Amino acid sequence: MDLHFNKKDYFPHQWDFLTSDKAINGLVAGFGSGKTHVFLKKTLANLFMRKNKEGRSNGWIIYPTLSLAEELFVDPFCQMMDDIGLKYNYSMAKHKFHTSAGNIRIYQLQKPQRIIGAELTYIGFDEFDVESYKNCDIAFKKALGRIRGTNNPEIYIVTSPEGFKYTYKIFVEDANDDRRLIHGKTTDNVYLPEKYLSLMESNYDANLLRAYRDGEFVNLQSGSTYYNFSRDSNVKANRYDPNKPLYVGIDWNVSPECAVLWQKYDDKPNIRVFDAIELYHTGGGDLLTERMCQTIKDQYPNPYTYVYPDATGSAKHSASRYTDVELIRRAGFNVKVNPSNPAPINRVNAMNKVLEDNMIIDPSCKALILDLERVTNVLHTRKIDKSNPELTHMTDALGYSVVWEYPCVKPNLWRVSR
């Protein structure tokens, strides 16, 4: 069965990736740039081209999770094989395709120790940098050791840039003549609706746009978590207005319990933080959440008070028969909380977006300002470093309210043919 690919059907970065003759190829590109589509096409090509001595191919396809593989790979790949009339059998239990041209086994990066096999003719990784540096390292080294089933094997990697992670190591730090890195931009996809791009640009700060729109390696891991915070830009005097609704983010801790108070304005900056409260246990039967609610009511009485607490307070009981969230409701506040907290990365992205030009903080909020300056990420990850017990509480509290009111929304795309 012959496969034919026409250059006019692909964007330049897709065609370069599809036709590269290097042993290890990488495509780092923005959202909506057609990465997964060309990954599927390359896998289909390798199914027929990368043959072992028995005249059949034997490949691995690796995703961060099996559920992501089912969504992004299995169904559309089945459709591609149906389109060319290739018969196949797919075992959902073994995550394996059997075809007359060869076999494909699907693994997940989250459990690299379970990746086993030998004599492979090709290996493809999709959404590679979503997974941890450590797991990518284990999986890639396993791939290098098993890509020996043919004279022209290939390892190919597709990912959105998530900072200077393992893809950067492979193609930049460890660059050699056997490797090729190709970049693609969201704007290369001329079929995207204008609203898709405008939604990206209105939701992501400049740093994230360089990564997720332009497909560039940008430092998203090391250094300050809240990299857009600046005392010069974000610290400005402002006061409580009793005529406006009050917004409060709360983070629970054994001690302290933290609340960040702000108000919303029609003109920018929309978010104006005027107070940050820390309460510590005084011992005995002291109930921090009850005391926090009373403190807020005493200092800022307001019938329109909206509280955005840490979702763990719905299950965790303080020294009361009520949960912390129930205590807030009983205090008469409007509570905005989901069954679980948003992913920390979503909270951080939302914070950095508003810190760019849409938030000011009164100089009296010293603990919050220090938190914004001192909180960092764990090395080689976008996880917040929680090793210092004195940090992260204030920024977490503020983040719960910000991500609810000003979320960074990733645009959704229907499937397209390229």
mmCIF file of C-alpha atoms in Angstrom, residues 8-233:
data_model
loop_
_atom_site.group_PDB
_atom_site.id
_atom_site.type_symbol
_atom_site.label_atom_id
_atom_site.label_comp_id
_atom_site.label_asym_id
_atom_site.label_seq_id
_atom_site.Cartn_x
_atom_site.Cartn_y
_atom_site.Cartn_z
ATOM 1 C CA LYS A 8 0.499 21.890 -0.366
ATOM 2 C CA ASP A 9 -1.618 20.120 2.282
ATOM 3 C CA TYR A 10 0.740 21.058 5.110
ATOM 4 C CA PHE A 11 2.037 24.161 6.825
ATOM 5 C CA PRO A 12 5.800 24.670 6.353
ATOM 6 C CA HIS A 13 6.713 23.478 9.858
ATOM 7 C CA GLN A 14 4.496 20.399 9.427
ATOM 8 C CA TRP A 15 6.105 19.499 6.105
ATOM 9 C CA ASP A 16 9.629 19.974 7.449
ATOM 10 C CA PHE A 17 8.809 17.690 10.375
ATOM 11 C CA LEU A 18 7.077 15.074 8.241
ATOM 12 C CA THR A 19 9.897 14.833 5.680
ATOM 13 C CA SER A 20 12.992 15.265 7.876
ATOM 14 C CA ASP A 21 15.565 12.516 7.374
ATOM 15 C CA LYS A 22 17.246 12.929 10.768
ATOM 16 C CA ALA A 23 17.202 10.104 13.292
ATOM 17 C CA ILE A 24 15.711 12.270 16.040
ATOM 18 C CA ASN A 25 13.235 15.005 15.119
ATOM 19 C CA GLY A 26 11.401 17.526 17.267
ATOM 20 C CA LEU A 27 8.500 19.873 16.581
ATOM 21 C CA VAL A 28 7.953 22.590 19.180
ATOM 22 C CA ALA A 29 4.980 24.734 18.283
ATOM 23 C CA GLY A 30 2.199 26.894 19.657
ATOM 24 C CA PHE A 31 -1.362 25.890 20.425
ATOM 25 C CA GLY A 32 -3.512 25.218 17.383
ATOM 26 C CA SER A 33 -0.532 24.942 15.023
ATOM 27 C CA GLY A 34 -1.324 21.415 13.813
ATOM 28 C CA LYS A 35 1.186 19.505 15.948
ATOM 29 C CA THR A 36 -0.966 16.484 16.720
ATOM 30 C CA HIS A 37 -2.238 16.178 13.151
ATOM 31 C CA VAL A 38 1.260 15.928 11.700
ATOM 32 C CA PHE A 39 2.259 13.598 14.553
ATOM 33 C CA LEU A 40 -0.514 11.240 13.420
ATOM 34 C CA LYS A 41 0.579 11.508 9.790
ATOM 35 C CA LYS A 42 4.211 10.831 10.670
ATOM 36 C CA THR A 43 3.182 7.785 12.681
ATOM 37 C CA LEU A 44 1.160 6.500 9.728
ATOM 38 C CA ALA A 45 4.168 6.998 7.449
ATOM 39 C CA ASN A 46 6.493 5.201 9.874
ATOM 40 C CA LEU A 47 4.047 2.324 10.199
ATOM 41 C CA PHE A 48 4.793 1.563 6.536
ATOM 42 C CA MET A 49 8.358 2.867 6.123
ATOM 43 C CA ARG A 50 10.318 1.803 9.229
ATOM 44 C CA LYS A 51 10.511 -1.946 8.659
ATOM 45 C CA ASN A 52 12.472 -4.635 10.482
ATOM 46 C CA LYS A 53 14.099 -7.683 8.900
ATOM 47 C CA GLU A 54 10.711 -9.415 8.728
ATOM 48 C CA GLY A 55 9.375 -6.563 6.625
ATOM 49 C CA ARG A 56 7.138 -5.147 9.386
ATOM 50 C CA SER A 57 7.368 -2.096 11.590
ATOM 51 C CA ASN A 58 7.265 -2.102 15.379
ATOM 52 C CA GLY A 59 6.651 1.210 17.139
ATOM 53 C CA TRP A 60 5.891 2.874 20.417
ATOM 54 C CA ILE A 61 3.651 5.898 20.805
ATOM 55 C CA ILE A 62 4.008 7.656 24.161
ATOM 56 C CA TYR A 63 1.692 10.239 25.733
ATOM 57 C CA PRO A 64 1.710 11.798 29.218
ATOM 58 C CA THR A 65 -1.326 9.641 30.110
ATOM 59 C CA LEU A 66 -3.255 6.830 28.471
ATOM 60 C CA SER A 67 -6.461 8.857 28.631
ATOM 61 C CA LEU A 68 -4.774 11.639 26.633
ATOM 62 C CA ALA A 69 -3.579 9.041 24.117
ATOM 63 C CA GLU A 70 -7.125 7.721 23.729
ATOM 64 C CA GLU A 71 -8.390 11.233 23.096
ATOM 65 C CA LEU A 72 -5.670 12.624 20.829
ATOM 66 C CA PHE A 73 -4.293 9.540 19.099
ATOM 67 C CA VAL A 74 -6.395 6.372 19.084
ATOM 68 C CA ASP A 75 -9.652 7.594 17.528
ATOM 69 C CA PRO A 76 -8.139 9.897 14.872
ATOM 70 C CA PHE A 77 -5.492 7.293 13.979
ATOM 71 C CA CYS A 78 -8.210 4.679 13.504
ATOM 72 C CA GLN A 79 -9.948 7.132 11.178
ATOM 73 C CA MET A 80 -6.762 7.630 9.161
ATOM 74 C CA MET A 81 -6.344 3.883 8.710
ATOM 75 C CA ASP A 82 -9.994 3.547 7.714
ATOM 76 C CA ASP A 83 -9.502 6.307 5.132
ATOM 77 C CA ILE A 84 -6.720 4.386 3.358
ATOM 78 C CA GLY A 85 -8.394 0.984 3.717
ATOM 79 C CA LEU A 86 -5.862 -0.483 6.158
ATOM 80 C CA LYS A 87 -7.344 -3.222 8.325
ATOM 81 C CA TYR A 88 -6.361 -3.199 11.977
ATOM 82 C CA ASN A 89 -7.185 -4.541 15.397
ATOM 83 C CA TYR A 90 -6.880 -2.423 18.537
ATOM 84 C CA SER A 91 -6.685 -3.966 21.995
ATOM 85 C CA MET A 92 -7.917 -1.482 24.575
ATOM 86 C CA ALA A 93 -6.613 -3.715 27.375
ATOM 87 C CA LYS A 94 -3.072 -3.833 25.971
ATOM 88 C CA HIS A 95 -3.188 -0.432 24.242
ATOM 89 C CA LYS A 96 -1.838 -2.028 21.089
ATOM 90 C CA PHE A 97 -2.578 -1.815 17.366
ATOM 91 C CA HIS A 98 -2.054 -4.870 15.118
ATOM 92 C CA THR A 99 -1.956 -4.213 11.363
ATOM 93 C CA SER A 100 -0.575 -5.965 8.291
ATOM 94 C CA ALA A 101 2.131 -3.282 8.118
ATOM 95 C CA GLY A 102 3.225 -3.588 11.740
ATOM 96 C CA ASN A 103 2.339 -3.065 15.383
ATOM 97 C CA ILE A 104 2.045 0.015 17.596
ATOM 98 C CA ARG A 105 2.116 -0.068 21.390
ATOM 99 C CA ILE A 106 0.955 2.943 23.435
ATOM 100 C CA TYR A 107 2.603 3.840 26.738
ATOM 101 C CA GLN A 108 2.265 6.691 29.229
ATOM 102 C CA LEU A 109 5.025 9.000 30.403
ATOM 103 C CA GLN A 110 3.606 9.161 33.910
ATOM 104 C CA LYS A 111 4.769 5.577 34.486
ATOM 105 C CA PRO A 112 8.009 5.261 32.489
ATOM 106 C CA GLN A 113 9.132 2.217 34.479
ATOM 107 C CA ARG A 114 6.377 0.225 32.741
ATOM 108 C CA ILE A 115 7.703 1.010 29.273
ATOM 109 C CA ILE A 116 9.202 -2.286 28.090
ATOM 110 C CA GLY A 117 10.046 -3.736 24.701
ATOM 111 C CA ALA A 118 12.854 -4.264 22.222
ATOM 112 C CA GLU A 119 13.795 -4.151 18.549
ATOM 113 C CA LEU A 120 11.739 -1.042 17.802
ATOM 114 C CA THR A 121 11.771 0.704 14.441
ATOM 115 C CA TYR A 122 10.296 4.050 15.558
ATOM 116 C CA ILE A 123 9.123 5.828 18.708
ATOM 117 C CA GLY A 124 6.919 8.929 18.871
ATOM 118 C CA PHE A 125 6.285 11.229 21.839
ATOM 119 C CA ASP A 126 3.370 13.681 21.827
ATOM 120 C CA GLU A 127 2.921 16.518 24.381
ATOM 121 C CA PHE A 128 6.321 15.492 25.714
ATOM 122 C CA ASP A 129 7.128 18.466 27.956
ATOM 123 C CA VAL A 130 3.819 18.271 29.798
ATOM 124 C CA GLU A 131 5.392 15.493 31.881
ATOM 125 C CA SER A 132 8.097 15.898 34.516
ATOM 126 C CA TYR A 133 11.756 16.269 33.547
ATOM 127 C CA LYS A 134 12.608 13.072 35.436
ATOM 128 C CA ASN A 135 10.008 10.919 33.659
ATOM 129 C CA CYS A 136 10.954 12.352 30.260
ATOM 130 C CA ASP A 137 14.592 11.529 30.979
ATOM 131 C CA ILE A 138 13.767 7.909 31.857
ATOM 132 C CA ALA A 139 11.492 7.425 28.846
ATOM 133 C CA PHE A 140 13.867 9.037 26.324
ATOM 134 C CA LYS A 141 16.833 6.983 27.514
ATOM 135 C CA LYS A 142 14.714 3.829 27.246
ATOM 136 C CA ALA A 143 13.801 4.853 23.710
ATOM 137 C CA LEU A 144 17.453 5.360 22.742
ATOM 138 C CA GLY A 145 18.295 1.893 24.026
ATOM 139 C CA ARG A 146 15.546 0.117 22.105
ATOM 140 C CA ILE A 147 15.504 1.842 18.720
ATOM 141 C CA ARG A 148 17.477 -0.918 17.021
ATOM 142 C CA GLY A 149 14.964 -2.838 14.944
ATOM 143 C CA THR A 150 15.851 -1.327 11.557
ATOM 144 C CA ASN A 151 18.630 0.431 9.671
ATOM 145 C CA ASN A 152 16.688 3.714 9.564
ATOM 146 C CA PRO A 153 14.937 4.123 12.934
ATOM 147 C CA GLU A 154 13.396 7.384 14.099
ATOM 148 C CA ILE A 155 12.506 9.034 17.376
ATOM 149 C CA TYR A 156 10.166 11.981 16.925
ATOM 150 C CA ILE A 157 8.871 14.406 19.536
ATOM 151 C CA VAL A 158 6.013 16.886 19.393
ATOM 152 C CA THR A 159 5.219 19.321 22.197
ATOM 153 C CA SER A 160 4.060 22.748 23.178
ATOM 154 C CA PRO A 161 6.985 24.563 24.805
ATOM 155 C CA GLU A 162 6.774 24.352 28.590
ATOM 156 C CA GLY A 163 10.017 26.174 29.291
ATOM 157 C CA PHE A 164 13.556 24.831 29.209
ATOM 158 C CA LYS A 165 12.525 21.250 29.890
ATOM 159 C CA TYR A 166 13.640 17.946 28.422
ATOM 160 C CA THR A 167 12.935 18.805 24.769
ATOM 161 C CA TYR A 168 15.297 21.756 25.157
ATOM 162 C CA LYS A 169 17.964 19.433 26.554
ATOM 163 C CA ILE A 170 17.619 16.987 23.651
ATOM 164 C CA PHE A 171 17.683 19.484 20.805
ATOM 165 C CA VAL A 172 19.581 22.494 22.173
ATOM 166 C CA GLU A 173 21.862 21.460 25.027
ATOM 167 C CA ASP A 174 22.695 18.069 23.447
ATOM 168 C CA ALA A 175 22.351 19.123 19.788
ATOM 169 C CA ASN A 176 24.190 17.051 17.167
ATOM 170 C CA ASP A 177 23.999 16.221 13.462
ATOM 171 C CA ASP A 178 21.500 13.392 14.023
ATOM 172 C CA ARG A 179 18.926 15.731 15.557
ATOM 173 C CA ARG A 180 16.663 18.401 14.085
ATOM 174 C CA LEU A 181 14.430 20.871 15.897
ATOM 175 C CA ILE A 182 11.590 22.611 14.058
ATOM 176 C CA HIS A 183 9.499 25.471 15.458
ATOM 177 C CA GLY A 184 5.943 26.382 14.516
ATOM 178 C CA LYS A 185 3.601 29.213 15.469
ATOM 179 C CA THR A 186 -0.103 29.371 16.121
ATOM 180 C CA THR A 187 -0.215 32.148 13.531
ATOM 181 C CA ASP A 188 1.115 29.714 10.887
ATOM 182 C CA ASN A 189 -2.310 28.068 10.903
ATOM 183 C CA VAL A 190 -4.194 30.282 8.457
ATOM 184 C CA TYR A 191 -7.391 28.303 9.054
ATOM 185 C CA LEU A 192 -7.767 29.373 12.656
ATOM 186 C CA PRO A 193 -10.635 31.759 13.396
ATOM 187 C CA GLU A 194 -9.543 35.246 14.389
ATOM 188 C CA LYS A 195 -11.329 34.815 17.715
ATOM 189 C CA TYR A 196 -8.961 31.980 18.648
ATOM 190 C CA LEU A 197 -5.926 34.256 18.476
ATOM 191 C CA SER A 198 -7.648 37.184 20.136
ATOM 192 C CA LEU A 199 -8.747 34.904 22.988
ATOM 193 C CA MET A 200 -5.159 33.738 23.484
ATOM 194 C CA GLU A 201 -3.810 37.274 23.468
ATOM 195 C CA SER A 202 -6.409 38.506 25.942
ATOM 196 C CA ASN A 203 -5.829 35.629 28.384
ATOM 197 C CA TYR A 204 -2.053 35.070 28.349
ATOM 198 C CA ASP A 205 0.687 37.457 29.390
ATOM 199 C CA ALA A 206 3.585 38.290 27.070
ATOM 200 C CA ASN A 207 5.788 35.519 28.459
ATOM 201 C CA LEU A 208 3.162 32.808 27.936
ATOM 202 C CA LEU A 209 2.349 34.129 24.457
ATOM 203 C CA ARG A 210 5.959 33.673 23.407
ATOM 204 C CA ALA A 211 5.615 30.028 24.437
ATOM 205 C CA TYR A 212 2.057 29.062 23.569
ATOM 206 C CA ARG A 213 1.524 31.238 20.477
ATOM 207 C CA ASP A 214 5.019 31.655 19.048
ATOM 208 C CA GLY A 215 6.412 28.224 19.976
ATOM 209 C CA GLU A 216 9.525 29.593 21.665
ATOM 210 C CA PHE A 217 11.442 28.202 24.607
ATOM 211 C CA VAL A 218 10.734 30.620 27.454
ATOM 212 C CA ASN A 219 11.778 30.364 31.081
ATOM 213 C CA LEU A 220 8.577 29.207 32.791
ATOM 214 C CA GLN A 221 10.222 26.994 35.419
ATOM 215 C CA SER A 222 13.024 28.689 37.321
ATOM 216 C CA GLY A 223 13.105 31.948 39.183
ATOM 217 C CA SER A 224 10.094 33.769 40.527
ATOM 218 C CA THR A 225 6.702 32.086 40.258
ATOM 219 C CA TYR A 226 5.009 35.465 39.899
ATOM 220 C CA TYR A 227 7.499 36.840 37.406
ATOM 221 C CA ASN A 228 5.262 39.717 36.290
ATOM 222 C CA PHE A 229 5.163 41.286 39.749
ATOM 223 C CA SER A 230 7.009 44.569 40.114
ATOM 224 C CA ARG A 231 6.958 46.943 43.079
ATOM 225 C CA ASP A 232 7.157 49.881 40.687
ATOM 226 C CA SER A 233 4.142 48.763 38.654
#
